[in-house]
Amino acid sequence: MAQPKYTTHLGMVDILPDDVRKWQYLENLIREEAEKFNLEEIRTPIMEQTELIVRGLGQLTDIVSKEIFSFSRGEDNYVLRPELTAPVVRSYVENHLDQRGGSQKLYYIGPMFRAERPQKGRQRQFHQFGAEVIGSDDPVADVEVIAFMIHIYNKVGIKNTTLKLNSIGDPESREKYKEALKSHLKPNFDKLSEVSQKRYENNPLRILDSKEEEDQPFIESAPVITDYLSEESLAHYNKVKEYLQDLDIEFEEDPYLVRGMDYYTQTAFELISPDLGAQDALAGGGRYDLLVEEIGGQPTPAVGFAAGMERLMIACEELDIQLGTAKEVDVYVVTLGDEARKWGLKQLPLLRSNNLSATMDYMGRSMKAQMKDANRENARYTLIVGSNELKEGKFTLRNMKESEEQSLSLEEIIEKLK
Ligand code: HAM
């Protein structure tokens, strides 16, 4: 095949019709289950102000410093959203959603953009579904958010997952911990990887996330943040664990789990799958009690998560989980001659108004070729029409699977297929 002249950008992929069916199946499932959790969908623009993302996520995070797609137009700076927590909080503040009363329980599904080096499970345009509960500091909110996340995977049929849990405390706890971590790393500063050396001053917690070989011994021996939590943070963390246990949600505590954005406080979690390879995080999230205020709203606690749709797809493939059904059409009208073709075209709306999917040949093909095409389209029935049928008002209805035919009036056909 000839090389195409135009292709998608690196790390951006087309989702073709056969796959879209699987996406729609998953999206429908997520929406249905979100309803059960009393979550409401929110949709925000694909582009946000650069300043929102920089402030929200943190200047020194990988996403902001290396991965955002941004451009300007006139005075305005645009960024393709790399995630939805900051945009949802922006929308919450801008639209005064607090005035609706109670905590806002929101969910979303949509595309995100990060200029990462593409690999399996990592794209530059990818999709997330997620939930954000804004306005509650109750550990019940943390646990409900986690329960929803895990519920979706269970419902799809992915049960072999590990929930990793940590608390990164409030800013004071974290400051104390940062100092302890730096004192621990300082004697071996020269042996740390270059990236970790860079993070040492400004973002030492991120060193714990390093995958570099040379950093591992110092990470393994590092102090753990949970030893530095304030009384309040510890109490919150203990409640989260207690409620998870009450719900029989298994978790592994990982005191080195730090997340990639600066907005996190208290609870942090990730859902890991052994079926994913190197990019093994299905989903991640946590509390961000200071973000609403950071973005200009009233002090408002919040918690949420986001999950990678592509990674969910990959896990389903690995586990041979079938998503939805193959494409089919109820009726393919096969016609012989011009008059029959005209008649066929006129019956399509009638079939459709009776809740049947219906199609016919668009290419003026022979009857034999039409039958072949009906097979290719996975038609359940063909309705075969020639001049005799038109005269008699009786048409051949062929059940394609059973290879059985009946001669029926149009009314009888519709009755039968409904
Ligand atoms: P995140 O960990 O950056 O968190 O992303 C969540 C999930 O999105 C990841 O676990 C992964 O499945 C998927 N993901 C991330 N980057 C890519 C990529 N380049 N290609 C494919 N999949 C990817 C957040 O985005 C936070 N906003 C989560 C959150 C919500 N925290 C609180 N509320």
Short mmCIF file of C-alpha atoms and ligand atoms in Angstrom, two decimals:
data_model
loop_
_atom_site.label_atom_id
_atom_site.label_comp_id
_atom_site.label_asym_id
_atom_site.label_seq_id
_atom_site.Cartn_x
_atom_site.Cartn_y
_atom_site.Cartn_z
CA MET A 1 0.00 0.00 0.00
CA ALA A 2 1.20 3.51 -0.82
CA GLN A 3 2.41 5.70 2.04
CA PRO A 4 -0.34 8.16 2.99
CA LYS A 5 0.42 11.80 2.37
CA TYR A 6 -1.11 12.93 5.68
CA THR A 7 -0.92 11.12 8.97
CA THR A 8 -1.93 11.80 12.58
CA HIS A 9 0.57 13.56 14.84
CA LEU A 10 2.94 11.45 16.91
CA GLY A 11 1.13 9.79 19.81
CA MET A 12 -2.33 10.67 18.51
CA VAL A 13 -4.49 7.90 17.16
CA ASP A 14 -7.69 7.49 15.21
CA ILE A 15 -10.35 5.39 16.86
CA LEU A 16 -11.89 3.44 13.99
CA PRO A 17 -15.49 2.20 13.76
CA ASP A 18 -14.90 -1.34 15.11
CA ASP A 19 -13.11 0.13 18.13
CA VAL A 20 -15.59 2.96 18.61
CA ARG A 21 -18.21 0.29 19.36
CA LYS A 22 -16.03 -0.86 22.29
CA TRP A 23 -15.51 2.73 23.46
CA GLN A 24 -19.23 3.39 23.36
CA TYR A 25 -19.87 0.24 25.34
CA LEU A 26 -17.43 1.36 28.05
CA GLU A 27 -18.64 4.95 28.03
CA ASN A 28 -22.25 3.79 28.46
CA LEU A 29 -21.23 1.49 31.28
CA ILE A 30 -19.34 4.32 33.04
CA ARG A 31 -22.31 6.69 32.67
CA GLU A 32 -24.78 4.14 33.98
CA GLU A 33 -22.65 3.30 36.99
CA ALA A 34 -21.88 6.98 37.66
CA GLU A 35 -25.63 7.56 37.92
CA LYS A 36 -25.82 4.86 40.58
CA PHE A 37 -23.17 6.72 42.56
CA ASN A 38 -25.19 9.93 42.20
CA LEU A 39 -22.45 11.58 40.15
CA GLU A 40 -23.36 14.25 37.59
CA GLU A 41 -21.47 14.71 34.34
CA ILE A 42 -19.55 17.91 33.72
CA ARG A 43 -18.08 18.94 30.34
CA THR A 44 -15.52 21.70 30.07
CA PRO A 45 -13.62 23.08 27.05
CA ILE A 46 -10.62 21.22 25.62
CA MET A 47 -8.54 24.40 25.98
CA GLU A 48 -7.85 26.31 29.16
CA GLN A 49 -5.75 29.30 30.11
CA THR A 50 -2.11 28.34 30.50
CA GLU A 51 -1.97 30.16 33.84
CA LEU A 52 -4.70 27.90 35.31
CA ILE A 53 -2.78 24.73 34.51
CA VAL A 54 0.57 26.14 35.65
CA ARG A 55 -0.88 27.35 38.95
CA GLY A 56 -3.10 24.36 39.46
CA LEU A 57 -0.61 21.59 38.77
CA GLY A 58 2.61 23.37 39.73
CA GLN A 59 5.35 25.00 37.68
CA LEU A 60 7.92 22.30 38.44
CA THR A 61 5.79 19.26 37.67
CA ASP A 62 6.74 17.16 34.65
CA ILE A 63 3.41 17.92 33.01
CA VAL A 64 3.79 21.68 33.20
CA SER A 65 7.53 21.90 32.58
CA LYS A 66 7.71 19.42 29.70
CA GLU A 67 4.41 18.12 28.48
CA ILE A 68 1.84 20.79 27.82
CA PHE A 69 0.74 21.73 24.33
CA SER A 70 0.35 25.47 24.38
CA PHE A 71 0.04 28.32 21.97
CA SER A 72 -1.04 31.89 21.95
CA ARG A 73 -3.46 33.84 19.84
CA GLY A 74 -3.46 37.59 20.27
CA GLU A 75 -3.22 38.31 23.98
CA ASP A 76 -4.52 34.92 25.04
CA ASN A 77 -2.50 31.87 26.05
CA TYR A 78 -4.12 28.53 25.43
CA VAL A 79 -3.20 25.09 26.64
CA LEU A 80 -4.73 21.78 25.61
CA ARG A 81 -5.92 20.37 28.91
CA PRO A 82 -3.50 17.76 30.28
CA GLU A 83 -5.99 16.65 32.95
CA LEU A 84 -9.36 17.75 34.27
CA THR A 85 -9.02 18.40 37.99
CA ALA A 86 -7.84 22.00 37.63
CA PRO A 87 -10.37 22.75 34.83
CA VAL A 88 -13.25 21.26 36.86
CA VAL A 89 -12.22 23.34 39.86
CA ARG A 90 -12.00 26.40 37.60
CA SER A 91 -15.53 25.69 36.42
CA TYR A 92 -16.73 25.14 40.00
CA VAL A 93 -15.40 28.54 41.02
CA GLU A 94 -16.36 30.40 37.83
CA ASN A 95 -19.94 29.08 37.83
CA HIS A 96 -20.43 29.30 41.59
CA LEU A 97 -21.36 25.63 41.77
CA ASP A 98 -21.11 25.84 45.56
CA GLN A 99 -24.42 27.73 45.41
CA ARG A 100 -26.14 24.53 44.31
CA GLY A 101 -25.61 23.45 47.92
CA GLY A 102 -23.98 20.38 49.41
CA SER A 103 -20.89 18.88 47.86
CA GLN A 104 -20.67 18.70 44.08
CA LYS A 105 -20.30 15.12 42.91
CA LEU A 106 -19.05 15.25 39.35
CA TYR A 107 -17.74 12.88 36.71
CA TYR A 108 -16.30 13.26 33.22
CA ILE A 109 -15.10 11.36 30.19
CA GLY A 110 -12.95 13.02 27.55
CA PRO A 111 -9.66 13.61 25.77
CA MET A 112 -6.51 14.99 27.47
CA PHE A 113 -3.20 16.02 25.95
CA ARG A 114 0.34 15.52 27.17
CA ALA A 115 3.44 15.70 24.98
CA GLU A 116 5.00 12.54 26.36
CA ARG A 117 7.17 10.03 24.54
CA PRO A 118 4.58 7.61 23.18
CA GLN A 119 4.69 3.94 24.10
CA LYS A 120 2.16 1.22 24.86
CA GLY A 121 -0.42 2.77 27.18
CA ARG A 122 1.01 6.26 26.74
CA GLN A 123 -0.25 8.63 24.10
CA ARG A 124 -0.17 12.35 23.47
CA GLN A 125 -3.90 12.51 23.06
CA PHE A 126 -5.47 10.05 25.46
CA HIS A 127 -8.78 9.79 27.28
CA GLN A 128 -9.73 9.77 30.90
CA PHE A 129 -12.83 9.12 32.86
CA GLY A 130 -12.83 10.43 36.38
CA ALA A 131 -14.78 11.85 39.28
CA GLU A 132 -14.32 14.90 41.49
CA VAL A 133 -16.20 15.45 44.74
CA ILE A 134 -15.85 19.10 45.71
CA GLY A 135 -16.92 20.47 49.07
CA SER A 136 -16.35 17.64 51.54
CA ASP A 137 -13.44 16.88 53.82
CA ASP A 138 -15.11 13.73 55.12
CA PRO A 139 -13.13 10.49 54.62
CA VAL A 140 -16.41 9.05 53.35
CA ALA A 141 -15.90 11.14 50.20
CA ASP A 142 -12.39 9.69 49.69
CA VAL A 143 -13.74 6.19 50.09
CA GLU A 144 -16.76 6.70 47.82
CA VAL A 145 -14.47 8.07 45.10
CA ILE A 146 -12.17 5.05 45.43
CA ALA A 147 -15.17 2.69 45.53
CA PHE A 148 -16.53 4.17 42.29
CA MET A 149 -13.16 3.82 40.58
CA ILE A 150 -12.80 0.16 41.57
CA HIS A 151 -16.46 -0.57 40.86
CA ILE A 152 -15.99 0.37 37.20
CA TYR A 153 -13.11 -2.09 36.74
CA ASN A 154 -15.01 -4.85 38.54
CA LYS A 155 -18.08 -4.21 36.42
CA VAL A 156 -16.01 -4.44 33.23
CA GLY A 157 -14.49 -7.68 34.50
CA ILE A 158 -11.04 -6.51 35.58
CA LYS A 159 -10.62 -7.84 39.10
CA ASN A 160 -6.89 -8.37 39.38
CA THR A 161 -5.88 -4.88 40.44
CA THR A 162 -3.90 -3.44 43.33
CA LEU A 163 -4.99 -0.31 45.13
CA LYS A 164 -1.97 1.57 46.45
CA LEU A 165 -2.68 4.02 49.20
CA ASN A 166 -0.77 6.73 51.00
CA SER A 167 -1.26 9.99 52.79
CA ILE A 168 0.96 12.92 51.95
CA GLY A 169 -0.57 14.93 54.77
CA ASP A 170 -1.18 18.64 55.05
CA PRO A 171 1.45 21.21 53.95
CA GLU A 172 3.00 21.43 57.45
CA SER A 173 3.42 17.66 57.72
CA ARG A 174 4.87 17.66 54.24
CA GLU A 175 7.36 20.45 55.00
CA LYS A 176 8.66 18.49 57.99
CA TYR A 177 8.91 15.36 55.89
CA LYS A 178 10.69 17.18 53.06
CA GLU A 179 13.38 18.31 55.49
CA ALA A 180 13.79 14.76 56.83
CA LEU A 181 13.97 13.36 53.30
CA LYS A 182 16.56 15.92 52.25
CA SER A 183 18.74 15.20 55.29
CA HIS A 184 18.51 11.53 54.42
CA LEU A 185 19.52 12.10 50.80
CA LYS A 186 22.12 14.81 51.38
CA PRO A 187 25.13 12.59 52.23
CA ASN A 188 24.58 10.72 48.94
CA PHE A 189 23.56 13.67 46.80
CA ASP A 190 26.37 12.98 44.31
CA LYS A 191 25.20 9.43 43.78
CA LEU A 192 21.64 10.44 42.87
CA SER A 193 20.52 10.53 39.25
CA GLU A 194 20.67 13.84 37.46
CA VAL A 195 16.88 14.23 37.49
CA SER A 196 16.73 13.56 41.23
CA GLN A 197 19.54 16.03 41.88
CA LYS A 198 17.46 18.62 40.07
CA ARG A 199 14.41 17.77 42.16
CA TYR A 200 16.32 17.84 45.43
CA GLU A 201 15.90 21.55 46.17
CA ASN A 202 12.44 22.30 44.85
CA ASN A 203 10.52 19.08 44.64
CA PRO A 204 12.27 16.42 46.76
CA LEU A 205 9.11 14.32 47.17
CA ARG A 206 9.18 13.55 43.47
CA ILE A 207 12.51 11.78 43.98
CA LEU A 208 10.48 8.99 45.57
CA ASP A 209 8.81 8.51 42.19
CA SER A 210 12.12 8.05 40.37
CA LYS A 211 12.52 4.93 38.26
CA GLU A 212 16.31 5.48 37.90
CA GLU A 213 18.38 2.51 39.04
CA GLU A 214 20.92 4.58 40.98
CA ASP A 215 18.23 6.24 43.12
CA GLN A 216 16.62 3.03 44.35
CA PRO A 217 18.86 2.26 47.38
CA PHE A 218 18.30 5.76 48.75
CA ILE A 219 14.56 5.60 48.17
CA GLU A 220 14.29 2.20 49.85
CA SER A 221 16.03 3.48 52.95
CA ALA A 222 14.25 6.83 53.04
CA PRO A 223 12.07 7.91 55.98
CA VAL A 224 8.35 7.45 55.36
CA ILE A 225 5.92 10.35 55.22
CA THR A 226 3.32 8.62 57.36
CA ASP A 227 5.70 9.02 60.31
CA TYR A 228 5.53 12.80 59.84
CA LEU A 229 1.76 13.26 59.60
CA SER A 230 0.08 15.74 61.91
CA GLU A 231 -2.51 14.33 64.30
CA GLU A 232 -5.32 15.55 62.07
CA SER A 233 -3.85 14.10 58.88
CA LEU A 234 -3.20 10.80 60.58
CA ALA A 235 -6.77 10.66 61.88
CA HIS A 236 -8.11 11.31 58.37
CA TYR A 237 -5.85 8.63 56.89
CA ASN A 238 -6.88 6.09 59.54
CA LYS A 239 -10.55 6.73 58.85
CA VAL A 240 -10.03 6.23 55.12
CA LYS A 241 -8.35 2.89 55.80
CA GLU A 242 -11.04 1.86 58.28
CA TYR A 243 -13.88 2.62 55.83
CA LEU A 244 -12.08 0.82 52.99
CA GLN A 245 -11.79 -2.23 55.22
CA ASP A 246 -15.47 -1.95 56.09
CA LEU A 247 -16.23 -2.12 52.37
CA ASP A 248 -13.83 -5.04 51.86
CA ILE A 249 -11.76 -2.94 49.48
CA GLU A 250 -8.24 -4.29 49.69
CA PHE A 251 -5.33 -1.88 49.58
CA GLU A 252 -1.58 -1.85 49.93
CA GLU A 253 -0.04 1.01 51.81
CA ASP A 254 2.80 2.55 49.85
CA PRO A 255 4.49 5.29 51.87
CA TYR A 256 6.52 6.28 48.80
CA LEU A 257 3.49 6.91 46.61
CA VAL A 258 3.60 10.58 45.64
CA ARG A 259 1.55 11.84 42.77
CA GLY A 260 2.65 13.97 39.84
CA MET A 261 0.77 17.18 40.61
CA ASP A 262 1.44 19.73 43.34
CA TYR A 263 -2.21 20.12 44.29
CA TYR A 264 -2.44 16.94 46.33
CA THR A 265 -2.94 16.90 50.11
CA GLN A 266 -3.74 13.99 52.45
CA THR A 267 -5.00 10.87 50.66
CA ALA A 268 -3.15 9.73 47.53
CA PHE A 269 -3.90 6.52 45.65
CA GLU A 270 -3.24 4.61 42.47
CA LEU A 271 -4.80 1.56 40.92
CA ILE A 272 -2.23 -0.75 39.36
CA SER A 273 -2.75 -3.65 36.97
CA PRO A 274 -0.30 -6.49 36.32
CA ASP A 275 -1.77 -6.78 32.80
CA LEU A 276 -0.45 -3.44 31.55
CA GLY A 277 3.35 -3.70 31.29
CA ALA A 278 5.51 -0.64 31.95
CA GLN A 279 2.63 1.87 32.12
CA ASP A 280 0.87 -0.09 34.83
CA ALA A 281 -1.25 2.66 36.42
CA LEU A 282 -4.89 2.22 35.47
CA ALA A 283 -5.96 5.20 37.51
CA GLY A 284 -4.82 7.63 40.16
CA GLY A 285 -6.14 10.32 42.41
CA GLY A 286 -6.35 11.84 45.82
CA ARG A 287 -7.36 14.81 47.90
CA TYR A 288 -6.67 18.38 46.88
CA ASP A 289 -8.01 20.43 49.76
CA LEU A 290 -6.18 23.64 48.80
CA LEU A 291 -6.73 23.81 45.06
CA VAL A 292 -10.09 25.60 45.05
CA GLU A 293 -8.59 28.41 47.11
CA GLU A 294 -5.39 28.41 45.03
CA ILE A 295 -7.51 29.05 41.95
CA GLY A 296 -9.40 31.90 43.58
CA GLY A 297 -12.39 30.26 45.27
CA GLN A 298 -13.35 29.92 48.90
CA PRO A 299 -11.37 27.36 50.92
CA THR A 300 -13.07 24.11 49.83
CA PRO A 301 -11.83 20.56 50.34
CA ALA A 302 -12.08 18.10 47.47
CA VAL A 303 -11.11 14.62 46.34
CA GLY A 304 -11.11 12.80 43.01
CA PHE A 305 -9.47 10.41 40.59
CA ALA A 306 -8.93 9.94 36.88
CA ALA A 307 -8.48 6.74 34.91
CA GLY A 308 -6.92 6.12 31.51
CA MET A 309 -9.45 4.83 28.99
CA GLU A 310 -6.75 3.44 26.68
CA ARG A 311 -5.22 1.51 29.57
CA LEU A 312 -8.64 0.16 30.45
CA MET A 313 -8.93 -0.99 26.82
CA ILE A 314 -5.50 -2.63 26.91
CA ALA A 315 -6.34 -4.50 30.11
CA CYS A 316 -9.58 -5.75 28.50
CA GLU A 317 -7.64 -6.97 25.46
CA GLU A 318 -5.07 -8.75 27.62
CA LEU A 319 -7.85 -10.46 29.57
CA ASP A 320 -9.91 -11.28 26.46
CA ILE A 321 -12.86 -9.33 27.79
CA GLN A 322 -15.33 -8.73 25.01
CA LEU A 323 -16.67 -5.19 24.93
CA GLY A 324 -20.13 -4.90 23.41
CA THR A 325 -21.31 -6.76 20.37
CA ALA A 326 -20.25 -6.86 16.73
CA LYS A 327 -21.90 -4.47 14.34
CA GLU A 328 -25.13 -5.66 12.74
CA VAL A 329 -28.13 -4.28 10.88
CA ASP A 330 -31.68 -5.64 11.27
CA VAL A 331 -32.77 -5.41 7.65
CA TYR A 332 -30.90 -5.12 4.36
CA VAL A 333 -33.31 -4.42 1.51
CA VAL A 334 -32.17 -6.32 -1.60
CA THR A 335 -33.73 -5.05 -4.83
CA LEU A 336 -33.95 -6.18 -8.43
CA GLY A 337 -34.70 -3.47 -10.97
CA ASP A 338 -35.25 0.28 -10.80
CA GLU A 339 -38.79 0.19 -9.53
CA ALA A 340 -37.93 -2.16 -6.70
CA ARG A 341 -34.98 0.02 -5.78
CA LYS A 342 -37.18 3.10 -5.58
CA TRP A 343 -39.69 1.16 -3.48
CA GLY A 344 -36.88 -0.09 -1.21
CA LEU A 345 -35.55 3.41 -0.60
CA LYS A 346 -39.06 4.51 0.40
CA GLN A 347 -39.48 1.67 2.92
CA LEU A 348 -36.29 2.45 4.83
CA PRO A 349 -37.89 5.29 6.87
CA LEU A 350 -40.84 3.03 7.72
CA LEU A 351 -38.55 0.28 8.98
CA ARG A 352 -36.55 2.79 11.01
CA SER A 353 -39.64 4.35 12.50
CA ASN A 354 -40.48 0.86 13.77
CA ASN A 355 -37.21 0.86 15.65
CA LEU A 356 -35.40 -1.37 13.19
CA SER A 357 -32.02 -0.54 11.71
CA ALA A 358 -32.23 -0.73 7.93
CA THR A 359 -30.04 -0.20 4.91
CA MET A 360 -29.75 -1.07 1.21
CA ASP A 361 -27.19 -1.13 -1.56
CA TYR A 362 -25.80 2.31 -2.52
CA MET A 363 -23.78 1.11 -5.47
CA GLY A 364 -26.26 -0.28 -7.99
CA ARG A 365 -24.97 -3.81 -7.60
CA SER A 366 -26.40 -7.13 -8.84
CA MET A 367 -28.66 -9.12 -6.56
CA LYS A 368 -25.90 -11.61 -5.87
CA ALA A 369 -23.51 -8.82 -4.92
CA GLN A 370 -26.19 -7.27 -2.71
CA MET A 371 -26.64 -10.58 -0.85
CA LYS A 372 -22.88 -10.73 -0.36
CA ASP A 373 -22.86 -7.17 0.89
CA ALA A 374 -25.73 -7.96 3.30
CA ASN A 375 -23.55 -10.71 4.75
CA ARG A 376 -20.61 -8.36 5.07
CA GLU A 377 -22.84 -5.84 6.85
CA ASN A 378 -23.92 -8.60 9.24
CA ALA A 379 -27.59 -8.21 8.33
CA ARG A 380 -30.00 -10.28 10.44
CA TYR A 381 -32.58 -10.32 7.62
CA THR A 382 -32.72 -9.44 3.97
CA LEU A 383 -35.94 -8.19 2.47
CA ILE A 384 -35.86 -9.23 -1.20
CA VAL A 385 -37.90 -7.28 -3.74
CA GLY A 386 -38.37 -7.66 -7.51
CA SER A 387 -41.21 -6.75 -9.87
CA ASN A 388 -43.26 -9.88 -9.00
CA GLU A 389 -43.08 -9.10 -5.30
CA LEU A 390 -44.18 -5.53 -5.95
CA LYS A 391 -47.16 -6.75 -7.97
CA GLU A 392 -48.24 -9.29 -5.35
CA GLY A 393 -47.46 -7.18 -2.31
CA LYS A 394 -45.61 -10.16 -0.78
CA PHE A 395 -41.87 -9.99 -0.18
CA THR A 396 -39.21 -12.54 0.61
CA LEU A 397 -37.83 -12.20 4.11
CA ARG A 398 -34.65 -14.19 4.53
CA ASN A 399 -33.26 -15.00 7.95
CA MET A 400 -29.55 -14.80 7.16
CA LYS A 401 -28.35 -16.92 10.08
CA GLU A 402 -30.84 -19.76 9.63
CA SER A 403 -30.92 -19.45 5.82
CA GLU A 404 -34.75 -19.63 5.98
CA GLU A 405 -37.14 -17.70 3.75
CA GLN A 406 -40.77 -16.68 4.11
CA SER A 407 -43.09 -14.79 1.79
CA LEU A 408 -44.87 -12.05 3.76
CA SER A 409 -46.58 -8.68 3.39
CA LEU A 410 -44.69 -5.63 4.58
CA GLU A 411 -46.96 -5.32 7.64
CA GLU A 412 -46.31 -8.96 8.55
CA ILE A 413 -42.58 -8.43 8.14
CA ILE A 414 -42.57 -5.42 10.44
CA GLU A 415 -44.71 -7.25 13.03
CA LYS A 416 -42.34 -10.21 12.92
CA LEU A 417 -39.15 -8.16 13.26
CA LYS A 418 -40.41 -5.81 15.96
P1 HAM B 1 -2.79 11.11 36.42
O1 HAM B 1 -2.21 10.06 37.30
O2 HAM B 1 -1.87 12.05 35.78
O3 HAM B 1 -3.86 11.87 37.30
O4 HAM B 1 -3.64 10.42 35.29
C1 HAM B 1 -4.64 9.48 35.58
C2 HAM B 1 -4.57 8.31 34.62
O5 HAM B 1 -4.62 8.79 33.27
C3 HAM B 1 -3.29 7.50 34.69
O6 HAM B 1 -3.33 6.57 35.73
C4 HAM B 1 -3.30 6.83 33.34
O7 HAM B 1 -4.15 5.69 33.35
C5 HAM B 1 -3.92 7.88 32.44
N1 HAM B 1 -2.87 8.61 31.69
C6 HAM B 1 -2.11 9.63 32.12
N2 HAM B 1 -1.27 10.04 31.14
C7 HAM B 1 -1.50 9.25 30.09
C8 HAM B 1 -0.98 9.17 28.75
N3 HAM B 1 -0.03 10.00 28.32
N4 HAM B 1 -1.47 8.22 27.92
C9 HAM B 1 -2.44 7.37 28.33
N5 HAM B 1 -2.97 7.41 29.56
C10 HAM B 1 -2.52 8.33 30.42
C11 HAM B 1 -4.63 12.91 36.87
O8 HAM B 1 -4.77 13.21 35.71
C12 HAM B 1 -5.38 13.61 37.98
N6 HAM B 1 -6.16 14.71 37.40
C13 HAM B 1 -6.25 12.61 38.72
C14 HAM B 1 -7.08 13.24 39.78
C15 HAM B 1 -8.38 13.59 39.70
N7 HAM B 1 -6.66 13.59 40.99
C16 HAM B 1 -7.65 14.13 41.66
N8 HAM B 1 -8.71 14.16 40.88
#
